[in-house]
Each structure stands twice: as C-alpha cells, then as structure tokens.
XYZ file of C-alpha atoms in Angstrom:
734
model
C 51.864 23.397 40.590
C 49.139 25.739 41.924
C 49.974 29.268 42.926
C 50.268 30.182 46.581
C 49.393 33.833 46.391
C 46.578 33.426 48.859
C 48.735 31.710 51.482
C 49.637 33.695 54.643
C 52.773 33.121 56.607
C 52.803 33.571 60.339
C 55.761 33.088 62.659
C 56.280 33.245 66.373
C 58.931 35.226 68.191
C 62.228 33.720 69.196
C 62.917 33.355 72.902
C 66.359 32.404 74.245
C 66.558 32.387 78.049
C 69.791 32.096 79.974
C 71.005 28.497 80.193
C 71.269 26.949 83.622
C 74.534 26.025 85.238
C 75.965 22.797 83.824
C 75.608 19.762 85.932
C 77.369 16.447 85.472
C 74.219 14.612 86.436
C 71.822 15.920 83.741
C 74.075 16.136 80.732
C 73.281 12.700 79.301
C 69.548 13.332 79.541
C 69.864 16.809 78.018
C 71.703 15.324 75.076
C 69.003 12.751 74.586
C 66.253 15.387 74.710
C 68.096 17.676 72.333
C 68.543 14.828 69.874
C 64.866 14.007 70.095
C 63.842 17.635 69.479
C 66.157 17.890 66.487
C 64.621 14.757 65.021
C 61.129 16.145 65.427
C 62.144 19.431 63.854
C 63.603 17.654 60.860
C 60.432 15.683 60.349
C 58.297 18.820 60.657
C 60.361 20.664 58.066
C 59.997 17.740 55.725
C 56.241 17.740 56.168
C 56.193 21.509 55.593
C 57.859 21.130 52.223
C 55.462 18.338 51.246
C 52.467 20.360 52.329
C 53.480 23.374 50.255
C 53.886 21.189 47.217
C 50.758 19.117 47.569
C 48.557 21.662 49.422
C 47.962 18.879 51.908
C 45.597 19.136 54.891
C 47.272 20.203 58.107
C 45.324 17.592 60.054
C 47.619 14.855 58.793
C 50.538 15.970 60.869
C 49.262 18.430 63.468
C 45.617 17.912 64.491
C 46.185 19.665 67.788
C 46.834 23.001 66.043
C 43.211 23.182 64.921
C 42.430 24.496 68.358
C 43.837 27.920 67.439
C 41.417 30.640 66.346
C 41.812 32.193 62.872
C 39.959 35.151 61.421
C 37.973 34.483 58.222
C 34.648 35.162 56.558
C 33.036 31.960 57.709
C 30.645 31.368 60.593
C 30.623 29.176 63.650
C 27.682 28.231 65.831
C 27.846 28.102 69.581
C 26.062 25.297 71.311
C 22.361 26.098 71.597
C 20.358 26.235 74.790
C 16.715 25.242 74.787
C 13.865 25.295 77.313
C 14.933 22.144 79.069
C 17.995 23.931 80.393
C 20.574 21.630 78.796
C 23.548 23.247 77.124
C 26.875 22.318 75.551
C 29.894 24.268 76.724
C 31.839 23.642 73.469
C 31.727 25.546 70.200
C 30.586 23.714 67.109
C 31.206 24.546 63.481
C 28.581 24.688 60.809
C 29.217 21.184 59.667
C 28.422 19.813 63.086
C 31.944 18.546 63.874
C 33.545 19.521 67.157
C 36.354 22.063 67.100
C 37.200 25.688 67.747
C 38.093 26.932 64.253
C 36.084 29.869 62.964
C 34.793 30.339 59.453
C 36.804 29.381 56.378
C 40.294 29.839 57.806
C 42.358 26.618 57.739
C 45.939 25.929 58.648
C 47.854 24.422 55.774
C 51.055 23.477 57.551
C 53.311 24.383 60.438
C 56.777 23.733 61.762
C 58.371 24.368 65.100
C 61.820 24.252 66.606
C 62.606 24.342 70.326
C 65.602 23.740 72.515
C 64.972 22.770 76.136
C 67.342 22.765 79.016
C 67.011 21.346 82.549
C 68.402 21.938 86.011
C 67.799 18.508 87.318
C 68.055 15.071 85.895
C 65.385 12.470 85.975
C 66.122 8.989 86.939
C 64.863 6.069 85.004
C 62.581 3.875 87.091
C 62.408 0.132 87.104
C 60.261 0.113 83.962
C 62.645 2.317 81.996
C 60.275 5.306 81.948
C 60.670 8.961 82.879
C 57.989 11.341 84.161
C 57.880 14.983 83.059
C 56.773 17.696 85.443
C 53.799 18.568 83.320
C 52.526 15.031 83.241
C 53.487 14.140 86.778
C 51.159 16.851 88.055
C 48.328 14.953 86.402
C 49.443 11.655 87.803
C 50.239 10.067 84.382
C 53.417 8.546 82.968
C 54.743 8.139 79.416
C 57.558 6.078 78.035
C 60.645 7.832 76.692
C 63.102 10.422 77.902
C 61.288 13.525 79.115
C 62.962 16.448 80.811
C 61.282 17.709 84.025
C 61.440 21.374 85.039
C 63.134 22.297 81.740
C 63.143 25.991 80.749
C 62.777 26.897 77.067
C 66.098 27.553 75.360
C 64.921 28.296 71.870
C 61.545 28.167 70.110
C 60.358 29.057 66.622
C 57.234 28.240 64.636
C 55.994 28.727 61.082
C 52.392 28.425 59.859
C 50.657 28.709 56.467
C 46.917 29.493 56.344
C 44.416 29.722 53.486
C 41.636 32.185 54.431
C 39.116 31.722 51.577
C 38.582 27.966 51.808
C 36.147 26.615 54.377
C 37.123 24.123 56.968
C 34.953 21.047 56.558
C 36.147 19.184 59.544
C 37.510 20.405 62.900
C 40.190 18.823 64.947
C 39.632 15.321 66.267
C 39.674 14.229 69.895
C 43.452 14.092 70.078
C 43.711 17.701 68.943
C 41.522 18.810 71.877
C 43.543 16.963 74.494
C 46.669 19.175 74.412
C 47.095 22.814 73.373
C 50.656 23.048 74.545
C 52.898 21.002 76.773
C 51.765 21.009 80.402
C 48.356 22.713 79.759
C 45.029 21.057 78.879
C 43.067 22.233 75.850
C 39.870 22.720 77.895
C 41.605 25.091 80.274
C 43.079 27.152 77.467
C 39.665 27.189 75.775
C 37.978 28.529 78.904
C 40.429 31.404 79.077
C 40.217 32.205 75.347
C 38.427 35.465 74.503
C 37.090 36.573 71.142
C 36.587 40.207 70.214
C 32.968 40.828 69.163
C 32.272 43.836 66.945
C 28.470 43.582 66.736
C 25.637 41.837 68.644
C 22.290 41.135 66.953
C 19.091 39.240 67.683
C 17.563 37.323 64.792
C 15.067 34.529 64.255
C 16.092 30.933 63.690
C 16.548 31.617 59.946
C 18.878 34.541 60.599
C 16.305 37.184 59.631
C 15.024 40.131 61.608
C 12.229 39.509 64.097
C 8.770 40.665 63.095
C 8.068 41.974 66.584
C 10.538 44.593 67.685
C 9.330 44.409 71.276
C 10.569 40.822 71.483
C 13.900 41.893 70.012
C 14.199 44.546 72.716
C 13.342 41.985 75.392
C 16.177 39.759 74.192
C 18.677 42.631 73.972
C 17.761 43.862 77.443
C 18.353 40.380 78.808
C 21.985 40.407 77.624
C 24.607 41.285 80.175
C 28.045 40.373 78.850
C 27.420 40.406 75.098
C 28.045 43.951 73.947
C 29.585 45.389 70.810
C 33.373 45.794 70.878
C 33.758 43.420 73.818
C 35.936 40.341 74.231
C 33.850 37.353 75.283
C 34.456 33.823 76.399
C 32.223 30.911 75.553
C 31.017 30.769 79.145
C 29.873 34.396 79.044
C 27.998 33.801 75.798
C 26.290 30.770 77.281
C 25.240 32.801 80.332
C 23.615 35.378 78.060
C 21.831 32.573 76.240
C 20.392 31.460 79.570
C 19.348 35.044 80.325
C 17.412 35.266 77.074
C 15.654 31.986 77.815
C 14.994 33.138 81.378
C 13.171 36.220 80.081
C 10.345 33.799 79.294
C 9.439 34.925 75.760
C 11.561 32.427 73.804
C 11.538 28.655 73.547
C 15.096 28.360 72.182
C 18.193 30.466 71.575
C 21.319 29.658 69.551
C 24.383 31.932 69.380
C 26.093 32.126 65.982
C 29.430 33.868 65.305
C 29.996 35.281 61.770
C 33.302 36.798 60.686
C 32.716 39.954 58.675
C 34.964 42.617 57.237
C 34.361 44.777 60.332
C 34.969 41.926 62.760
C 33.115 39.034 64.328
C 29.352 39.469 64.493
C 27.547 37.576 67.252
C 23.935 36.716 66.457
C 21.463 35.199 68.908
C 18.988 33.232 66.842
C 15.832 32.956 68.923
C 12.474 31.278 68.488
C 9.666 33.264 70.171
C 6.790 31.510 71.895
C 3.354 31.440 70.351
C 0.570 33.849 71.180
C -1.812 32.560 73.845
C -5.163 31.742 72.228
C -6.780 29.182 74.506
C -6.507 26.933 77.539
C -7.224 23.258 78.059
C -7.060 21.947 81.627
C -7.337 18.248 82.348
C -7.752 16.514 85.693
C -8.887 19.588 87.669
C -12.098 18.310 89.235
C -12.275 20.541 92.319
C -10.484 23.614 90.974
C -13.072 26.349 90.259
C -13.274 27.273 86.575
C -13.474 30.972 87.434
C -10.212 30.826 89.388
C -8.558 29.146 86.393
C -9.893 31.760 83.986
C -8.783 34.633 86.198
C -5.260 33.207 86.412
C -4.796 33.386 82.600
C -7.169 36.216 81.689
C -4.422 38.843 81.208
C -2.438 36.633 78.834
C -4.973 36.144 76.024
C -3.668 37.383 72.664
C -0.157 37.964 74.004
C 3.063 36.030 73.505
C 3.288 33.303 76.107
C 5.762 34.306 78.770
C 7.139 31.268 80.563
C 7.841 33.247 83.732
C 4.260 34.500 83.953
C 3.085 30.997 83.121
C 5.119 29.713 86.038
C 3.493 32.317 88.303
C 0.026 31.204 87.177
C 0.918 27.580 87.855
C 2.239 28.557 91.293
C -1.058 30.302 92.073
C -2.974 27.156 91.113
C -0.735 25.008 93.290
C -1.144 27.589 96.072
C -4.940 27.302 95.825
C -4.659 23.577 96.453
C -2.127 24.087 99.248
C -4.288 26.620 101.118
C -7.084 24.071 101.252
C -4.776 21.236 102.178
C -5.568 19.329 98.983
C -3.126 16.786 97.587
C -2.927 18.158 94.027
C -0.628 20.098 91.710
C -0.040 20.978 88.056
C 1.997 18.038 86.790
C 2.513 18.922 83.115
C 2.383 21.968 80.831
C 2.391 21.831 77.034
C 2.066 24.515 74.351
C 0.066 23.080 71.453
C -0.136 24.392 67.916
C -2.238 27.491 67.509
C -1.206 28.908 70.875
C -3.336 26.492 72.900
C -1.959 25.908 76.383
C -2.586 22.478 77.882
C -2.378 21.946 81.646
C -2.417 18.540 83.253
C -3.472 18.603 86.920
C -2.915 15.602 89.170
C -5.388 15.372 92.030
C -4.810 12.584 94.543
C -8.231 11.013 95.017
C -9.055 8.839 97.987
C -8.990 5.238 96.851
C -9.854 3.416 100.074
C -10.458 4.236 103.746
C -9.635 1.680 106.395
C -9.704 1.629 110.195
C -6.841 0.088 112.175
C -7.209 -0.462 115.925
C -4.049 -0.227 118.023
C -3.462 -1.569 121.508
C -3.293 1.112 124.226
C -0.158 -0.335 125.815
C 1.855 -1.921 123.007
C 0.690 0.084 120.008
C 0.324 -3.127 118.012
C -2.717 -3.786 115.794
C -5.575 -5.398 117.688
C -9.292 -6.105 117.442
C -11.509 -3.162 118.335
C -14.871 -3.113 120.056
C -16.250 -0.278 117.956
C -17.780 -1.252 114.649
C -15.747 0.246 111.750
C -18.884 1.541 110.028
C -19.662 3.563 113.161
C -16.367 5.406 112.713
C -16.502 5.664 108.929
C -19.873 7.366 108.932
C -18.405 10.173 111.056
C -15.888 11.059 108.339
C -16.583 13.795 105.827
C -13.815 12.439 103.608
C -15.312 9.931 101.209
C -13.946 7.591 98.576
C -13.384 9.367 95.262
C -12.816 12.794 96.792
C -9.528 14.663 96.540
C -7.690 14.057 99.779
C -7.539 17.150 101.969
C -5.309 17.458 105.022
C -7.629 20.082 106.545
C -10.633 17.867 106.027
C -8.708 14.959 107.498
C -7.889 17.074 110.559
C -11.568 17.854 111.054
C -12.374 14.162 110.716
C -9.860 13.366 113.458
C -11.508 15.921 115.754
C -14.956 14.528 114.944
C -13.923 10.991 115.821
C -12.378 12.221 119.069
C -15.626 13.964 120.039
C -17.360 10.581 119.910
C -15.797 10.005 123.328
C -14.760 6.416 122.684
C -11.265 7.048 121.286
C -8.152 7.964 123.195
C -6.032 8.756 120.155
C -6.788 9.154 116.448
C -4.434 9.744 113.531
C -4.688 9.562 109.745
C -1.862 8.261 107.544
C -2.249 8.771 103.764
C -0.444 6.183 101.656
C -0.046 5.962 97.848
C -2.343 3.405 96.258
C 0.211 1.773 93.990
C 0.801 3.532 90.659
C -2.763 4.777 90.302
C -2.015 8.292 91.567
C -4.629 7.831 94.282
C -4.330 7.741 98.068
C -5.291 5.075 100.581
C -6.310 6.642 103.884
C -5.528 4.580 106.985
C -7.011 5.792 110.275
C -5.248 4.536 113.392
C -7.448 4.603 116.494
C -6.792 3.727 120.123
C -9.927 2.930 122.116
C -10.401 4.046 125.683
C -12.213 1.972 128.313
C -15.899 1.920 127.408
C -17.544 2.107 130.813
C -17.069 2.333 134.543
C -18.558 2.869 137.984
C -18.159 5.706 140.431
C -19.580 6.042 143.931
C -19.217 8.176 147.036
C -21.127 8.841 150.214
C -21.286 10.224 153.740
C -23.540 11.109 156.662
C -24.894 14.575 157.336
C -26.475 15.844 160.515
C -28.873 18.013 158.562
C -31.475 15.254 158.316
C -32.624 13.602 161.523
C -35.734 11.758 160.401
C -36.671 9.353 157.662
C -35.609 5.899 156.642
C -32.227 7.028 155.330
C -31.741 9.937 157.693
C -28.415 11.721 157.354
C -27.212 9.625 154.432
C -25.782 11.527 151.447
C -23.879 10.189 148.485
C -23.804 9.457 144.771
C -23.558 6.497 142.436
C -22.999 6.518 138.684
C -22.510 3.983 135.919
C -21.701 4.990 132.379
C -21.045 3.119 129.164
C -20.036 5.224 126.198
C -19.957 2.541 123.498
C -22.999 0.319 123.850
C -23.122 -2.425 121.175
C -19.986 -0.918 119.619
C -22.087 1.836 117.989
C -21.064 4.793 120.179
C -24.398 4.663 121.972
C -24.203 6.000 125.521
C -25.918 4.801 128.679
C -25.762 6.794 131.923
C -27.363 5.760 135.213
C -26.848 8.009 138.199
C -28.237 8.503 141.705
C -27.499 11.547 143.857
C -28.845 12.200 147.332
C -28.324 15.313 149.412
C -29.764 16.632 152.653
C -33.045 17.607 151.016
C -32.788 17.088 147.264
C -32.211 13.867 145.386
C -32.210 12.844 141.749
C -32.271 9.526 139.950
C -31.596 9.673 136.212
C -31.347 7.215 133.314
C -30.200 8.566 129.937
C -29.739 6.562 126.779
C -28.349 8.395 123.755
C -27.767 7.215 120.228
C -25.714 10.029 118.639
C -26.496 8.802 115.131
C -29.518 6.695 114.369
C -28.552 3.795 112.123
C -29.646 4.223 108.546
C -30.179 7.967 108.827
C -28.061 10.188 106.581
C -28.960 13.432 108.385
C -26.913 12.653 111.525
C -30.035 12.568 113.682
C -29.473 11.679 117.331
C -31.970 10.192 119.772
C -32.110 10.565 123.544
C -34.398 8.641 125.889
C -34.596 10.026 129.395
C -36.216 8.913 132.676
C -35.773 11.036 135.786
C -37.100 11.252 139.333
C -36.078 14.352 141.273
C -36.828 16.086 144.532
C -35.771 19.721 144.858
C -36.367 22.233 147.673
C -39.224 24.627 147.024
C -38.658 27.141 149.777
C -37.413 29.841 147.427
C -40.636 29.630 145.443
C -43.215 28.525 147.975
C -41.612 29.724 151.226
C -41.881 27.587 154.338
C -44.757 25.221 154.804
C -45.784 26.812 158.067
C -45.392 24.637 161.124
C -45.012 21.587 158.915
C -41.483 22.522 157.845
C -40.094 23.004 154.362
C -41.687 21.982 151.063
C -40.200 19.755 148.397
C -41.085 19.655 144.692
C -41.134 16.166 143.317
C -41.006 15.505 139.579
C -41.130 12.287 137.596
C -40.122 12.974 134.021
C -39.834 10.732 130.972
C -39.300 11.745 127.389
C -37.639 11.284 124.046
C -35.797 13.890 121.988
C -34.401 13.980 118.460
C -31.629 16.383 117.439
C -30.210 17.098 114.025
C -27.673 19.563 112.605
C -29.257 21.299 109.617
C -26.595 23.949 108.918
C -23.032 24.557 110.070
C -23.168 25.686 113.723
C -26.963 25.345 113.684
C -28.933 22.432 115.124
C -32.532 21.708 115.999
C -34.237 19.552 118.646
C -37.769 18.203 118.861
C -39.219 15.923 121.500
C -42.063 14.835 123.738
C -41.757 15.037 127.528
C -44.245 13.781 130.091
C -44.077 15.214 133.598
C -45.852 14.261 136.812
C -45.112 16.953 139.423
C -46.360 17.810 142.895
C -45.379 19.379 146.220
C -44.635 17.342 149.332
C -43.881 18.168 152.922
C -40.756 17.130 154.759
C -42.458 13.831 155.673
C -43.339 13.044 152.075
C -47.087 13.717 152.245
C -48.712 15.751 149.410
C -49.357 19.441 150.026
C -51.900 21.348 147.940
C -51.642 24.799 149.597
C -48.918 26.543 151.497
C -49.262 28.127 154.933
C -50.644 31.316 153.408
C -53.389 29.477 151.536
C -51.838 29.927 148.129
C -52.354 26.967 145.751
C -49.284 24.900 144.959
C -50.724 23.132 141.901
C -52.538 24.434 138.833
C -55.049 21.581 138.712
C -55.998 21.841 142.357
C -55.025 18.232 142.905
C -51.997 16.774 144.620
C -50.148 16.485 141.324
C -50.105 18.181 137.932
C -49.709 16.074 134.787
C -48.555 17.553 131.523
C -47.324 16.360 128.123
C -44.967 18.886 126.577
C -43.992 19.151 122.932
C -40.519 20.700 122.836
C -38.838 22.552 119.956
C -35.431 24.175 120.168
C -32.997 25.891 117.776
C -29.372 26.368 118.823
C -26.566 28.368 117.236
C -23.063 27.902 118.617
C -19.931 29.713 117.494
C -16.513 28.236 118.094
C -17.671 26.574 121.292
C -15.025 28.322 123.402
C -15.828 30.246 126.542
C -17.125 33.661 125.557
C -18.023 32.696 121.989
C -21.322 33.664 120.399
C -24.409 31.614 121.222
C -28.140 31.880 120.525
C -30.894 29.551 121.785
C -34.650 29.723 121.272
C -36.961 27.052 122.658
C -40.653 26.631 123.153
C -42.724 24.101 125.077
C -46.359 23.497 124.344
C -48.591 21.630 126.771
C -50.778 19.069 125.012
C -54.081 18.409 126.904
C -54.462 14.805 125.816
C -56.625 14.266 128.895
C -58.920 16.969 130.309
C -56.978 17.250 133.551
C -53.630 17.688 131.804
C -52.272 21.210 131.681
C -52.252 23.301 128.542
C -49.839 26.222 128.307
C -47.103 27.601 126.095
C -43.694 28.705 127.299
C -41.122 30.566 125.150
C -37.575 31.218 126.246
C -34.608 32.809 124.453
C -30.949 33.322 125.358
C -28.198 35.162 123.503
C -24.507 35.688 124.239
C -21.789 37.605 122.417
C -18.089 37.842 123.194
C -15.772 40.583 121.911
C -11.988 40.799 122.280
C -10.698 44.318 123.033
C -6.959 44.134 123.405
C -6.089 41.886 126.351
C -9.605 42.242 127.777
C -12.666 40.236 126.801
C -16.164 41.713 126.889
C -19.066 39.293 127.286
C -22.668 40.437 126.890
C -25.687 38.216 127.459
C -29.445 38.687 127.392
C -32.271 36.279 128.177
C -36.030 36.509 128.476
C -39.205 34.483 128.352
C -42.981 34.415 128.711
C -45.638 31.854 129.641
C -49.178 31.821 128.290
C -51.896 29.622 129.807
C -52.488 27.717 133.018
C -49.317 26.502 134.703
C -48.208 25.610 138.261
C -46.172 28.100 140.310
C -43.054 25.954 140.274
C -42.988 26.276 136.439
C -42.659 30.069 136.601
C -39.388 31.747 135.627
C -37.141 31.992 138.690
C -34.823 35.018 138.856
C -31.556 34.678 140.763
C -28.686 32.215 140.788
C -25.482 31.644 138.867
C -27.262 31.690 135.503
C -29.352 34.748 136.290
C -28.563 37.494 138.810
C -25.366 36.346 140.461
C -24.920 36.695 144.192
C -28.321 35.218 144.992
C -29.616 31.688 145.275
C -31.887 30.194 142.653
C -35.164 32.149 142.581
C -34.196 34.369 145.513
C -34.809 37.567 143.554
C -38.320 36.597 142.427
C -40.374 34.595 139.933
C -42.844 35.603 137.263
C -44.815 34.708 134.178
C -42.355 36.847 132.212
C -38.751 37.802 132.855
C -35.744 39.562 131.407
C -32.147 39.301 132.574
C -29.198 41.201 131.171
C -25.532 40.788 132.024
C -22.299 42.511 131.094
C -18.838 41.322 132.023
C -15.296 42.507 131.356
C -12.511 40.061 132.180
C -8.820 40.845 132.013
C -5.574 39.128 133.016
C -3.949 40.194 136.266
C -0.979 38.049 137.174
C -0.172 34.662 135.676
C -3.228 32.417 135.779
C -5.205 34.936 137.825
C -7.638 37.193 136.039
C -10.119 39.799 137.215
C -13.673 40.453 136.126
C -16.090 43.333 136.505
C -19.691 42.441 135.818
C -23.196 43.805 136.235
C -26.411 41.753 136.262
C -29.929 43.070 135.852
C -33.124 41.025 136.345
C -36.845 41.811 136.323
C -40.132 39.891 136.249
C -41.674 42.612 134.067
C -44.424 43.141 136.671
C -45.714 39.626 136.058
C -45.182 38.383 139.632
C -48.773 38.895 140.794
C -50.050 36.662 138.013
C -48.226 33.663 139.481
C -50.195 31.614 142.019
C -47.572 32.187 144.675
C -47.030 34.622 147.513
C -43.301 35.072 146.953
C -43.730 36.202 143.382
C -45.016 39.515 144.731
C -41.481 40.280 145.832
C -39.929 40.096 142.359
C -37.551 43.029 142.077
C -34.905 44.528 139.846
C -31.452 43.895 141.199
C -27.932 44.698 140.044
C -24.576 43.890 141.551
C -21.049 44.957 140.613
C -17.816 43.719 142.103
C -14.424 42.255 141.235
C -13.734 38.568 141.453
C -10.585 36.517 141.096
C -10.560 33.250 139.247
C -7.825 30.682 139.034
C -6.791 28.506 136.145
C -9.175 28.568 133.229
C-alpha cells in the first residue's frame, strides 16, 4: 500500500442547535429522515475507507464537491474575451473541462454526518411524494421523504486532499447543479471570492510584452484587479472588457496561477498590429484626401480600435452631412498592419415617375411626358443617392409649374445594395381662362368708349412638355396691351437647359409724361408693335444669360388715333422724322441672382444694339445695369440698390431713360422727374418690424439724368432734376 504522507485532512466544525419542541405529528417523518441520514453516513464512511486504501478518485462518489476551491501550485484559465464581445462567465481549467478547481489540488475523499430536525410535518400527496422547502421554492418535486423547514441538529465532514497531483478533469454537470441543499451552484459561484496576491500583464505565451507602453495601457485599464484583493469572476471579466475597450488589444485571457506567495492573476493579451497602410473599397464619391487625413496620425502606430471607430464615424458623418446613402460596412486588419475598409454606397438603380390622382391619391395616367420630368432631375442612374440632391430635384420639378405635389420615395433594389427612386407627382390643371371688365366715364369717344377690362388664357403644359402659352388682353382708359407669349423652358435635345421664348405684343401707353400734352389736340399715346425671340441658358450656378432679336414698330398717336410727328412745341416725336420708327434690336443680358428672396443680392447687365438692316431703321446702342444688395443687421434689414445707363446713337425720345416711378424715384409717376440719354438712380432702405405683421421702412431715393436731358429730342427732358424723398411707410403682410 502506498504511503499517505502527502494527504491533508480537513474537517468542518460541529454545530448542534437547540432541538424544537416535540410534536406528535412530525415524529414519524423525523424518524424516517434520521434513518435515511444514518444510512447515507454509513455508506460515506465505507467509501472513505475504500478511497484511502485504493487512492480512488473522489468523483466516483461526490462529484458535487469539486466545486470547492483548493489552493495548489497549478493554474486555471478564466474564460477569454475577444473583440467580438462574447465572453463565458465560467472558469475553465487548463485541460478545457468545465469546473472551478484550481491548479493541482484534488479531493481524494470525503464523509459527512448530519442530523436534521423539523417543526412541522409534511403530508404525503396523492402520488406518495413529499416536497422540501428548498425544492418547493424552485417549483420542483422529488420522490422520497424530505423534511421541510428542518434546522440542522448535527453536522460533521471529513476531506482528504492531495496537493501535488494535477486535476485532469473537473466536476461534471451534476456537480455544478448543487453546492449545498437549498442553494444553486451558480449562485454560490457568483458570490465566491478569491484572494489575488499579484496582477500582471503578459502576452499570449505568458511572457513580458515587448512594448512597455502597451503594458501600462492595460494596467491603467484595470479597475477591480489589484494586488492583495479578493475578486469574483464577474469582476475579472469586467476588467477583461476594460482592457479590450482600451482599443490596443485584439484579445485578452485571464489566467490564475497558484504560487508560493498566493494566487497570481495574469492577463494574457494580444496587441494589435502597427498601422502600415490603408485599402478602401467601394468609396466612389469619398474624396481621397479626406480619407488620408482621417488616418494620417495613425501611421506607424499600434492600431487603436477606439480611434479607428472615431475615424469610421467621421467618414460616415461626411456622407451624412451631404445626405448620401452610404456608410463603412466592414473593417478588417490584414497581415502586415494593412487596414481594409469596405464602404457601401447606395447607387441609384432606376428612376421612375408615378402619377397620382388629385382626389383619390391612386395611380393614374399623367398628361406630362415622363422624360420631361426626368430631364429636370440632377440625380442620375449610377450616382450615389443623396437626400439633399433629391430635395433640390423636388423643388426643381415644382418650379415647372405643372405639379401640385412632388415627393421622392427611395426603395431598395432587391439584394443588389442599390436604390430605386420612385417620384410621386400630382398634376395641377394645365390651363384656364380669366376675364373681367367694366365701364369708365374717363373715355367718352371712340368705338369702345368707356369700356375697360381684361381677358387671359394660359396653358402651362402644352403638348405635355411643360411648354407655356399665355394670351392676354388688357384695356384701360387710355392704355391697352395685347400680348402672346410662348415659352419652351427646355428645348428638346439640348443638354444645356436652353429655354426659348417667342413674343408678340401690341401696346398703347400714355406719353404725356415724356411728350407733354399735344396742344389743343389732347393727350398723346405711344403705340408699339413688338415681336421677338429670346434664348436663355444658365451657364453657372446663380448665373444665366439671354440673347435675342426684337423687332419694334413704334410711333406717336393723338387721342383720335391719327399719327403725330411733332408735339405742340414743335419738338420731333420720332427719330426718323416719319410717323413711325422701325428698329431691329439685338439683345444680350447677364443676370446674377442670390437666394431669390426679397432683399437678396442681384446684378443685371443688358445691352441692346440697333441693327440698321434697312437704311431707315434706327441704329443705336443702349447699356443698362442694376445692382442690389441686402444686409441683415439684427432685426433690421438694409437694402441698397444702384442703377444707371447710357444711350449712344440716334434714338426716339420715348426710348430715353425715364426717371421717376416705383422702380426709380418713389413718390412720382413714371418719368415725372425727367428723362435723359444717361441716368443714375441710387436707393437706400432700412426696414424693421414694428408690431406683428406690420413693419416700418425708412428709405431715400436719388435720381439724376447726368445733364443729358438737353440731348433728348423732347421739351420735358430739360426739366430733369435730382430728387430725394425720405419718409416712413407701413406695410402689411409680406
């Protein structure tokens, strides 16, 4: 027989509480329980003797006792935690079998003796079973005679352990189910604490780290794990998570080693690689410079997962600021410290137009051709879908004037990672008539004496191509105008968004402010017949240009409609000396517009050149410029404007620059201040809120003909003056 010099004996204390008062109802059950406990004790003593003789494994008779901790020189590994955040809350031994034993300490055998008393008896149910208090709290039942609410009368235990031999297998599942009667093993395990004498950080092979700065990072991340502290498994696992959360390590595994000075807790970590390069796939619209700047500070340094997450967040933020459907979908650290980013950008797969009924909202057939709408969109197939760009497209379609409501709904295009863009549009009525009229006593002669009124017909979607037709007739006491305008906002087949406008107009306007009264013959009227064509095209954001040809046949008539060549003072009323002046004007204009709101910046320069195709046609050049600038100063808004122009060549008096009116010097009728070959008008205005929708304004207007009045073939131009006016006005709702 082998010697047992290296066997340790441990025993528990003896506890004998006061017995309860005898009861005639629980005596039979107490006898049965006592007999059962005595039988178990006898069997345990027999197994103890056999174990001492044969050095048998304690697992044969008491697997549940393997849950107790024993001090030895062995080592036990805690469950490791890796980057994916998964962890195991149980301890594992070196051999990989579940259990809580530490090192090489194994229990050879044990024996226990206990006497249990009870205050109350349990009644046998219909199945012949009894429920103990400890098991009844869990809702389970076992067959046999169990004593509920029984205090411990007597308890003793004996254990033999062999410290130098390693434990090759931990307790099985049944040993983890119960630590003691009425308490689960998991609960006791959670409350178990182990005294730690030393805490170290090592690499995955248990050796010291080459970089001491990484070791310090790991030690600084620890919170609960300190030397000479009692730790639970949960606290160790939390420190493992803290080390991983520092960002410098891809994995961390706690290992407990029993030494002569106590248990040493080692955190075996695996540092990340040094960042040596970047590969980004799928980023088609992301600027390369932005990507380089995001990772520039990390080259040659250990990859920190937290800083990497910040860089990825900045990339996703770049997409979000621009309303782009894109994000970093995958990150991978390749060998050699190469970082691989996979970016998913949702490209537009297809764009479709869906017409909805104005009343029911159900799909219907539209009058507008789909290609007319699609060509307005800046979002094209193959581009990364942008919400901001889609919003601008909605506004562009609304400005066509043919849609009542427009919305865009992006939908995933199957499993391709792309987006199908569906535009829902609700058309408004395309055209309509309007008319009004009355009789005025201001006109007492003529075929239609005293009749005033207006008539208009408009169609905003001719041929379903957003082409606009406007026909209008207006007649007042003296003036009248008949106008036909046909506009194609986008010529078919043109990729420069060129628009075309054809215009025919016949107008009669009073000329008294320019030519005075016609003597005894009454007032004068300027009649113009105009026809022309213009082409406009945007060539830069907020900038557009216009070019066109305009023919004009103009003359002066009396109140009876007969031509008048000279006024009552003998001044000529035409430049050609005939009853009418004919001219063909080549027009060029450049326009800059800011936001388009009232008070925003604006700049316009235009020139008209008379082309003498025939000898009697007029030849002159007219240049005009206007500028406006708005500035917000607190609640007030300052608006400054300046305009001026000059005419070179032979031109009729009614083509001179008229000073006065709402667009010139306010407070005077059109041309009441004067007219000239040259002019300059300046205006300053300060508007401010007063009360609710009411606001006040202080403004000053200045106008001058620059001493060019005498050069105009008209008497009234001699009275061109400089005039300024300042006052406060109240305006209602904006």
